Amino acid sequence: IQLTQSPSSLSASVGDRVTITCRASQGISSYLAWYQQKPGKAPKLLIYAASTLQSGVPSRFSGSGSGTDFTLTISSLQPEDFATYYCQQLNSYPLTFGPGTNVDIK
Amino acid sequence: EVQLVESGGGLVQPGGSLRLSCAASGFTFSSYWMHWVRQAPGKGLVWVSRINSDGSSTSYADSVKGRFTISRDNAKNTLYLQMNSLRAEDTAVYYCAREPTRRDGYPLGGPDYWGQGTLVTVSS
């Protein structure tokens, strides 16, 4: 299963609402996770099962979707949110990641 | 505190072998499924392998199938990745990560803790 993410990169300002899309090449139900990764650091789980917020993750992060189309939304971008975001499908093997979306400062 | 500490990375020649280890602490290792994920320098995340909680079921990316073997020792709280017939394209930081399970023992939906990674460089 191939995952595409759009946009591949975006520039935004603190306080902006940001939406990242992940599209699967075939239906994956709700078996989708979102991760945040900062340079030189390990990925951090934000959302699992498409819309469940991981414990400890700020509520400005939310996920939605099922089947083939998914979104990650950051309701009000904070300075610590500038990073690369990846989606991952866990519906079927081989598990796959999207190519990533880089969010940087405008 | 949950800790995952990878070791065993380094420089190896093409065609060579390496075994990575991931020492787990701060949680009940035998209750979690485990993953290996890699990231080539400047590139995105690539899933490598997954093993269930008792080690009876494993899965691999097509690019490593037949060359890499994932295993675990629940008595030692350690995850392994045996890598054979290494190629230049295997050069990457290798992360181990744990995945929680539901009450029925099946995975919950993605790794929630990751180690800091170990660098594997395949070069002559």
PDB file of C-alpha atoms in Angstrom:
ATOM      1  CA  ILE A   1       0.000   0.000   0.000  1.00  0.00           C
ATOM      2  CA  GLN A   2       1.441   3.338  -1.100  1.00  0.00           C
ATOM      3  CA  LEU A   3       0.906   6.469   0.967  1.00  0.00           C
ATOM      4  CA  THR A   4       1.116   9.964  -0.443  1.00  0.00           C
ATOM      5  CA  GLN A   5       1.222  13.113   1.644  1.00  0.00           C
ATOM      6  CA  SER A   6       0.350  16.639   0.644  1.00  0.00           C
ATOM      7  CA  PRO A   7       1.800  19.092   0.714  1.00  0.00           C
ATOM      8  CA  SER A   8       5.386  17.833   0.802  1.00  0.00           C
ATOM      9  CA  SER A   9       6.329  21.023   2.608  1.00  0.00           C
ATOM     10  CA  LEU A  10       4.643  24.129   3.897  1.00  0.00           C
ATOM     11  CA  SER A  11       5.566  27.404   5.504  1.00  0.00           C
ATOM     12  CA  ALA A  12       3.325  28.693   8.253  1.00  0.00           C
ATOM     13  CA  SER A  13       3.252  31.193  11.076  1.00  0.00           C
ATOM     14  CA  VAL A  14       2.697  30.688  14.772  1.00  0.00           C
ATOM     15  CA  GLY A  15      -1.033  30.572  15.375  1.00  0.00           C
ATOM     16  CA  ASP A  16      -1.913  29.276  11.908  1.00  0.00           C
ATOM     17  CA  ARG A  17      -4.211  26.323  11.355  1.00  0.00           C
ATOM     18  CA  VAL A  18      -2.325  23.636   9.447  1.00  0.00           C
ATOM     19  CA  THR A  19      -3.773  20.627   7.645  1.00  0.00           C
ATOM     20  CA  ILE A  20      -1.737  17.756   6.202  1.00  0.00           C
ATOM     21  CA  THR A  21      -3.325  15.092   4.027  1.00  0.00           C
ATOM     22  CA  CYS A  22      -2.365  11.440   3.701  1.00  0.00           C
ATOM     23  CA  ARG A  23      -3.874   9.301   0.955  1.00  0.00           C
ATOM     24  CA  ALA A  24      -3.602   5.514   0.726  1.00  0.00           C
ATOM     25  CA  SER A  25      -3.517   3.627  -2.569  1.00  0.00           C
ATOM     26  CA  GLN A  26      -6.194   1.272  -1.214  1.00  0.00           C
ATOM     27  CA  GLY A  27      -8.512   1.216   1.744  1.00  0.00           C
ATOM     28  CA  ILE A  28      -6.872   0.821   5.136  1.00  0.00           C
ATOM     29  CA  SER A  29      -9.914   1.271   7.394  1.00  0.00           C
ATOM     30  CA  SER A  30      -8.661   3.360  10.331  1.00  0.00           C
ATOM     31  CA  TYR A  31      -5.245   1.720  10.629  1.00  0.00           C
ATOM     32  CA  LEU A  32      -3.291   4.942  10.314  1.00  0.00           C
ATOM     33  CA  ALA A  33      -0.861   6.689  12.638  1.00  0.00           C
ATOM     34  CA  TRP A  34       0.760  10.112  12.528  1.00  0.00           C
ATOM     35  CA  TYR A  35       4.263  10.935  13.819  1.00  0.00           C
ATOM     36  CA  GLN A  36       6.241  14.091  14.365  1.00  0.00           C
ATOM     37  CA  GLN A  37      10.004  14.090  13.912  1.00  0.00           C
ATOM     38  CA  LYS A  38      12.480  16.841  14.669  1.00  0.00           C
ATOM     39  CA  PRO A  39      16.021  16.867  13.237  1.00  0.00           C
ATOM     40  CA  GLY A  40      18.308  14.354  14.922  1.00  0.00           C
ATOM     41  CA  LYS A  41      15.505  12.975  17.069  1.00  0.00           C
ATOM     42  CA  ALA A  42      13.381   9.857  17.061  1.00  0.00           C
ATOM     43  CA  PRO A  43       9.806  10.083  15.779  1.00  0.00           C
ATOM     44  CA  LYS A  44       7.033  10.806  18.254  1.00  0.00           C
ATOM     45  CA  LEU A  45       3.587   9.242  17.990  1.00  0.00           C
ATOM     46  CA  LEU A  46       0.830  11.855  17.775  1.00  0.00           C
ATOM     47  CA  ILE A  47      -2.282  10.035  16.584  1.00  0.00           C
ATOM     48  CA  TYR A  48      -3.165   6.354  16.213  1.00  0.00           C
ATOM     49  CA  ALA A  49      -6.208   4.593  14.800  1.00  0.00           C
ATOM     50  CA  ALA A  50      -6.634   7.632  12.549  1.00  0.00           C
ATOM     51  CA  SER A  51      -8.184   9.866  15.192  1.00  0.00           C
ATOM     52  CA  THR A  52      -7.090   8.817  18.694  1.00  0.00           C
ATOM     53  CA  LEU A  53      -4.791  11.304  20.373  1.00  0.00           C
ATOM     54  CA  GLN A  54      -1.760   9.697  21.988  1.00  0.00           C
ATOM     55  CA  SER A  55      -1.474  10.347  25.711  1.00  0.00           C
ATOM     56  CA  GLY A  56       0.458  13.511  26.473  1.00  0.00           C
ATOM     57  CA  VAL A  57       0.050  15.027  23.018  1.00  0.00           C
ATOM     58  CA  PRO A  58      -1.479  18.535  23.038  1.00  0.00           C
ATOM     59  CA  SER A  59      -5.117  18.767  22.026  1.00  0.00           C
ATOM     60  CA  ARG A  60      -4.299  21.188  19.191  1.00  0.00           C
ATOM     61  CA  PHE A  61      -3.380  18.049  17.231  1.00  0.00           C
ATOM     62  CA  SER A  62      -6.244  16.067  15.733  1.00  0.00           C
ATOM     63  CA  GLY A  63      -6.673  13.367  13.134  1.00  0.00           C
ATOM     64  CA  SER A  64      -9.573  12.308  10.973  1.00  0.00           C
ATOM     65  CA  GLY A  65     -10.475  10.059   8.083  1.00  0.00           C
ATOM     66  CA  SER A  66     -10.940   6.427   7.187  1.00  0.00           C
ATOM     67  CA  GLY A  67     -10.603   4.264   4.120  1.00  0.00           C
ATOM     68  CA  THR A  68      -8.151   6.067   1.861  1.00  0.00           C
ATOM     69  CA  ASP A  69      -8.179   9.720   2.910  1.00  0.00           C
ATOM     70  CA  PHE A  70      -6.835  11.070   6.182  1.00  0.00           C
ATOM     71  CA  THR A  71      -5.916  14.422   7.640  1.00  0.00           C
ATOM     72  CA  LEU A  72      -3.755  15.699  10.462  1.00  0.00           C
ATOM     73  CA  THR A  73      -4.737  19.124  11.722  1.00  0.00           C
ATOM     74  CA  ILE A  74      -2.833  21.449  14.016  1.00  0.00           C
ATOM     75  CA  SER A  75      -5.397  23.987  15.176  1.00  0.00           C
ATOM     76  CA  SER A  76      -2.957  26.708  16.248  1.00  0.00           C
ATOM     77  CA  LEU A  77       0.672  26.156  15.285  1.00  0.00           C
ATOM     78  CA  GLN A  78       3.169  26.601  18.096  1.00  0.00           C
ATOM     79  CA  PRO A  79       6.945  27.207  17.821  1.00  0.00           C
ATOM     80  CA  GLU A  80       7.678  23.647  18.957  1.00  0.00           C
ATOM     81  CA  ASP A  81       5.521  22.214  16.145  1.00  0.00           C
ATOM     82  CA  PHE A  82       7.969  23.036  13.369  1.00  0.00           C
ATOM     83  CA  ALA A  83       9.029  19.555  12.296  1.00  0.00           C
ATOM     84  CA  THR A  84       8.437  16.823   9.740  1.00  0.00           C
ATOM     85  CA  TYR A  85       5.217  14.829   9.935  1.00  0.00           C
ATOM     86  CA  TYR A  86       4.762  11.269   8.679  1.00  0.00           C
ATOM     87  CA  CYS A  87       1.732   9.057   8.301  1.00  0.00           C
ATOM     88  CA  GLN A  88       1.993   5.256   8.537  1.00  0.00           C
ATOM     89  CA  GLN A  89      -0.470   2.560   7.544  1.00  0.00           C
ATOM     90  CA  LEU A  90      -0.733  -0.516   9.758  1.00  0.00           C
ATOM     91  CA  ASN A  91      -3.528  -2.248   7.872  1.00  0.00           C
ATOM     92  CA  SER A  92      -1.441  -4.758   5.945  1.00  0.00           C
ATOM     93  CA  TYR A  93       2.122  -5.872   5.380  1.00  0.00           C
ATOM     94  CA  PRO A  94       4.454  -4.463   4.443  1.00  0.00           C
ATOM     95  CA  LEU A  95       3.697  -1.557   6.714  1.00  0.00           C
ATOM     96  CA  THR A  96       4.504   1.720   4.990  1.00  0.00           C
ATOM     97  CA  PHE A  97       5.173   5.350   5.795  1.00  0.00           C
ATOM     98  CA  GLY A  98       4.265   8.383   3.783  1.00  0.00           C
ATOM     99  CA  PRO A  99       7.122  10.501   2.392  1.00  0.00           C
ATOM    100  CA  GLY A 100       6.694  13.175   5.037  1.00  0.00           C
ATOM    101  CA  THR A 101       5.572  16.789   5.224  1.00  0.00           C
ATOM    102  CA  ASN A 102       8.049  19.401   6.393  1.00  0.00           C
ATOM    103  CA  VAL A 103       6.479  22.269   8.333  1.00  0.00           C
ATOM    104  CA  ASP A 104       8.745  25.276   8.649  1.00  0.00           C
ATOM    105  CA  ILE A 105       8.517  28.874   9.739  1.00  0.00           C
ATOM    106  CA  LYS A 106       7.168  31.455   7.321  1.00  0.00           C
TER     107      LYS A 106
ATOM    108  CA  GLU B   1      10.813   5.408  32.777  1.00  0.00           C
ATOM    109  CA  VAL B   2      10.468   3.679  29.423  1.00  0.00           C
ATOM    110  CA  GLN B   3      13.816   3.199  27.712  1.00  0.00           C
ATOM    111  CA  LEU B   4      14.810   1.610  24.439  1.00  0.00           C
ATOM    112  CA  VAL B   5      18.535   1.611  23.783  1.00  0.00           C
ATOM    113  CA  GLU B   6      19.867   0.377  20.452  1.00  0.00           C
ATOM    114  CA  SER B   7      23.413  -0.872  19.974  1.00  0.00           C
ATOM    115  CA  GLY B   8      25.489  -2.809  17.487  1.00  0.00           C
ATOM    116  CA  GLY B   9      25.664  -0.324  14.658  1.00  0.00           C
ATOM    117  CA  GLY B  10      28.851   0.580  12.870  1.00  0.00           C
ATOM    118  CA  LEU B  11      30.780   0.387   9.621  1.00  0.00           C
ATOM    119  CA  VAL B  12      30.531  -2.857   7.661  1.00  0.00           C
ATOM    120  CA  GLN B  13      31.591  -3.845   4.155  1.00  0.00           C
ATOM    121  CA  PRO B  14      29.052  -4.743   1.464  1.00  0.00           C
ATOM    122  CA  GLY B  15      28.072  -8.371   1.828  1.00  0.00           C
ATOM    123  CA  GLY B  16      28.863  -8.335   5.529  1.00  0.00           C
ATOM    124  CA  SER B  17      26.713  -8.969   8.574  1.00  0.00           C
ATOM    125  CA  LEU B  18      25.744  -7.067  11.681  1.00  0.00           C
ATOM    126  CA  ARG B  19      23.461  -7.762  14.631  1.00  0.00           C
ATOM    127  CA  LEU B  20      21.600  -4.906  16.234  1.00  0.00           C
ATOM    128  CA  SER B  21      20.264  -5.099  19.769  1.00  0.00           C
ATOM    129  CA  CYS B  22      17.619  -3.055  21.526  1.00  0.00           C
ATOM    130  CA  ALA B  23      17.607  -3.199  25.318  1.00  0.00           C
ATOM    131  CA  ALA B  24      14.222  -2.401  26.832  1.00  0.00           C
ATOM    132  CA  SER B  25      13.475  -1.247  30.351  1.00  0.00           C
ATOM    133  CA  GLY B  26      10.774   0.502  32.332  1.00  0.00           C
ATOM    134  CA  PHE B  27       7.881  -1.561  30.953  1.00  0.00           C
ATOM    135  CA  THR B  28       6.713  -5.151  30.536  1.00  0.00           C
ATOM    136  CA  PHE B  29       8.629  -5.982  27.370  1.00  0.00           C
ATOM    137  CA  SER B  30       6.857  -9.295  26.791  1.00  0.00           C
ATOM    138  CA  SER B  31       3.494  -7.528  26.436  1.00  0.00           C
ATOM    139  CA  TYR B  32       4.496  -5.390  23.467  1.00  0.00           C
ATOM    140  CA  TRP B  33       4.952  -5.972  19.784  1.00  0.00           C
ATOM    141  CA  MET B  34       8.230  -4.502  18.541  1.00  0.00           C
ATOM    142  CA  HIS B  35       9.418  -2.834  15.346  1.00  0.00           C
ATOM    143  CA  TRP B  36      12.598  -1.906  13.545  1.00  0.00           C
ATOM    144  CA  VAL B  37      12.383   1.244  11.415  1.00  0.00           C
ATOM    145  CA  ARG B  38      15.239   2.820   9.504  1.00  0.00           C
ATOM    146  CA  GLN B  39      16.047   6.226   8.101  1.00  0.00           C
ATOM    147  CA  ALA B  40      18.770   6.874   5.548  1.00  0.00           C
ATOM    148  CA  PRO B  41      20.627  10.169   5.988  1.00  0.00           C
ATOM    149  CA  GLY B  42      18.358  13.039   4.969  1.00  0.00           C
ATOM    150  CA  LYS B  43      15.556  10.687   3.931  1.00  0.00           C
ATOM    151  CA  GLY B  44      12.204   9.553   5.293  1.00  0.00           C
ATOM    152  CA  LEU B  45      11.195   6.743   7.601  1.00  0.00           C
ATOM    153  CA  VAL B  46      11.128   3.187   6.261  1.00  0.00           C
ATOM    154  CA  TRP B  47       9.531   0.310   8.140  1.00  0.00           C
ATOM    155  CA  VAL B  48      11.813  -2.728   8.303  1.00  0.00           C
ATOM    156  CA  SER B  49      10.274  -5.426  10.477  1.00  0.00           C
ATOM    157  CA  ARG B  50       7.795  -6.262  13.220  1.00  0.00           C
ATOM    158  CA  ILE B  51       7.557  -9.092  15.733  1.00  0.00           C
ATOM    159  CA  ASN B  52       4.673 -10.043  17.990  1.00  0.00           C
ATOM    160  CA  SER B  53       4.886 -10.194  21.745  1.00  0.00           C
ATOM    161  CA  ASP B  54       5.974 -13.841  22.111  1.00  0.00           C
ATOM    162  CA  GLY B  55       8.148 -13.911  19.003  1.00  0.00           C
ATOM    163  CA  SER B  56       6.015 -16.433  17.131  1.00  0.00           C
ATOM    164  CA  SER B  57       5.116 -14.107  14.257  1.00  0.00           C
ATOM    165  CA  THR B  58       7.390 -11.844  12.209  1.00  0.00           C
ATOM    166  CA  SER B  59       7.018  -9.647   9.135  1.00  0.00           C
ATOM    167  CA  TYR B  60       9.478  -7.829   6.892  1.00  0.00           C
ATOM    168  CA  ALA B  61       9.749  -5.156   4.256  1.00  0.00           C
ATOM    169  CA  ASP B  62      10.320  -6.611   0.793  1.00  0.00           C
ATOM    170  CA  SER B  63      13.706  -4.887   0.599  1.00  0.00           C
ATOM    171  CA  VAL B  64      15.105  -6.898   3.540  1.00  0.00           C
ATOM    172  CA  LYS B  65      13.157 -10.151   3.324  1.00  0.00           C
ATOM    173  CA  GLY B  66      15.513 -13.116   3.252  1.00  0.00           C
ATOM    174  CA  ARG B  67      18.451 -11.030   4.488  1.00  0.00           C
ATOM    175  CA  PHE B  68      17.298  -9.666   7.849  1.00  0.00           C
ATOM    176  CA  THR B  69      15.884 -11.597  10.806  1.00  0.00           C
ATOM    177  CA  ILE B  70      14.053 -10.051  13.729  1.00  0.00           C
ATOM    178  CA  SER B  71      13.949 -11.880  17.046  1.00  0.00           C
ATOM    179  CA  ARG B  72      13.467 -11.214  20.730  1.00  0.00           C
ATOM    180  CA  ASP B  73      14.471 -12.618  24.089  1.00  0.00           C
ATOM    181  CA  ASN B  74      11.737 -11.762  26.562  1.00  0.00           C
ATOM    182  CA  ALA B  75      13.817 -13.110  29.459  1.00  0.00           C
ATOM    183  CA  LYS B  76      16.517 -10.565  28.625  1.00  0.00           C
ATOM    184  CA  ASN B  77      14.124  -7.773  27.582  1.00  0.00           C
ATOM    185  CA  THR B  78      15.998  -7.471  24.324  1.00  0.00           C
ATOM    186  CA  LEU B  79      15.055  -7.153  20.668  1.00  0.00           C
ATOM    187  CA  TYR B  80      17.443  -8.116  17.881  1.00  0.00           C
ATOM    188  CA  LEU B  81      17.901  -7.544  14.172  1.00  0.00           C
ATOM    189  CA  GLN B  82      20.309  -9.865  12.408  1.00  0.00           C
ATOM    190  CA  MET B  83      21.347  -8.258   9.145  1.00  0.00           C
ATOM    191  CA  ASN B  84      23.132 -10.345   6.493  1.00  0.00           C
ATOM    192  CA  SER B  85      24.242  -9.655   2.923  1.00  0.00           C
ATOM    193  CA  LEU B  86      24.327  -5.955   3.653  1.00  0.00           C
ATOM    194  CA  ARG B  87      24.174  -3.473   0.796  1.00  0.00           C
ATOM    195  CA  ALA B  88      25.069   0.196   0.498  1.00  0.00           C
ATOM    196  CA  GLU B  89      21.349   1.017   0.431  1.00  0.00           C
ATOM    197  CA  ASP B  90      20.979  -0.440   3.933  1.00  0.00           C
ATOM    198  CA  THR B  91      22.962   2.502   5.295  1.00  0.00           C
ATOM    199  CA  ALA B  92      20.687   4.238   7.788  1.00  0.00           C
ATOM    200  CA  VAL B  93      19.893   4.986  11.375  1.00  0.00           C
ATOM    201  CA  TYR B  94      17.989   1.995  12.744  1.00  0.00           C
ATOM    202  CA  TYR B  95      15.343   2.632  15.382  1.00  0.00           C
ATOM    203  CA  CYS B  96      13.625   0.087  17.568  1.00  0.00           C
ATOM    204  CA  ALA B  97      10.140   0.949  18.745  1.00  0.00           C
ATOM    205  CA  ARG B  98       7.475  -0.661  20.893  1.00  0.00           C
ATOM    206  CA  GLU B  99       3.821  -1.019  19.990  1.00  0.00           C
ATOM    207  CA  PRO B 100       1.165  -1.412  22.694  1.00  0.00           C
ATOM    208  CA  THR B 101      -1.424  -4.157  22.399  1.00  0.00           C
ATOM    209  CA  ARG B 102      -5.150  -4.332  23.036  1.00  0.00           C
ATOM    210  CA  ARG B 103      -6.608  -6.676  25.624  1.00  0.00           C
ATOM    211  CA  ASP B 104      -6.878  -9.369  22.940  1.00  0.00           C
ATOM    212  CA  GLY B 105      -3.128  -9.166  22.374  1.00  0.00           C
ATOM    213  CA  TYR B 106      -3.302  -7.554  18.946  1.00  0.00           C
ATOM    214  CA  PRO B 107      -1.469  -4.300  18.222  1.00  0.00           C
ATOM    215  CA  LEU B 108      -3.122  -1.063  19.193  1.00  0.00           C
ATOM    216  CA  GLY B 109      -2.093   1.026  16.218  1.00  0.00           C
ATOM    217  CA  GLY B 110       1.496   2.145  15.974  1.00  0.00           C
ATOM    218  CA  PRO B 111       4.731   2.403  17.949  1.00  0.00           C
ATOM    219  CA  ASP B 112       4.436   4.771  20.888  1.00  0.00           C
ATOM    220  CA  TYR B 113       8.046   4.819  22.133  1.00  0.00           C
ATOM    221  CA  TRP B 114      11.169   4.838  20.030  1.00  0.00           C
ATOM    222  CA  GLY B 115      14.834   4.471  20.848  1.00  0.00           C
ATOM    223  CA  GLN B 116      17.367   7.064  19.748  1.00  0.00           C
ATOM    224  CA  GLY B 117      18.701   4.870  16.969  1.00  0.00           C
ATOM    225  CA  THR B 118      21.987   3.298  15.938  1.00  0.00           C
ATOM    226  CA  LEU B 119      23.802   4.142  12.713  1.00  0.00           C
ATOM    227  CA  VAL B 120      24.680   1.400  10.268  1.00  0.00           C
ATOM    228  CA  THR B 121      27.048   2.329   7.450  1.00  0.00           C
ATOM    229  CA  VAL B 122      27.651  -0.129   4.630  1.00  0.00           C
ATOM    230  CA  SER B 123      30.691   0.883   2.647  1.00  0.00           C
ATOM    231  CA  SER B 124      33.978  -0.476   1.367  1.00  0.00           C
TER     232      SER B 124
END
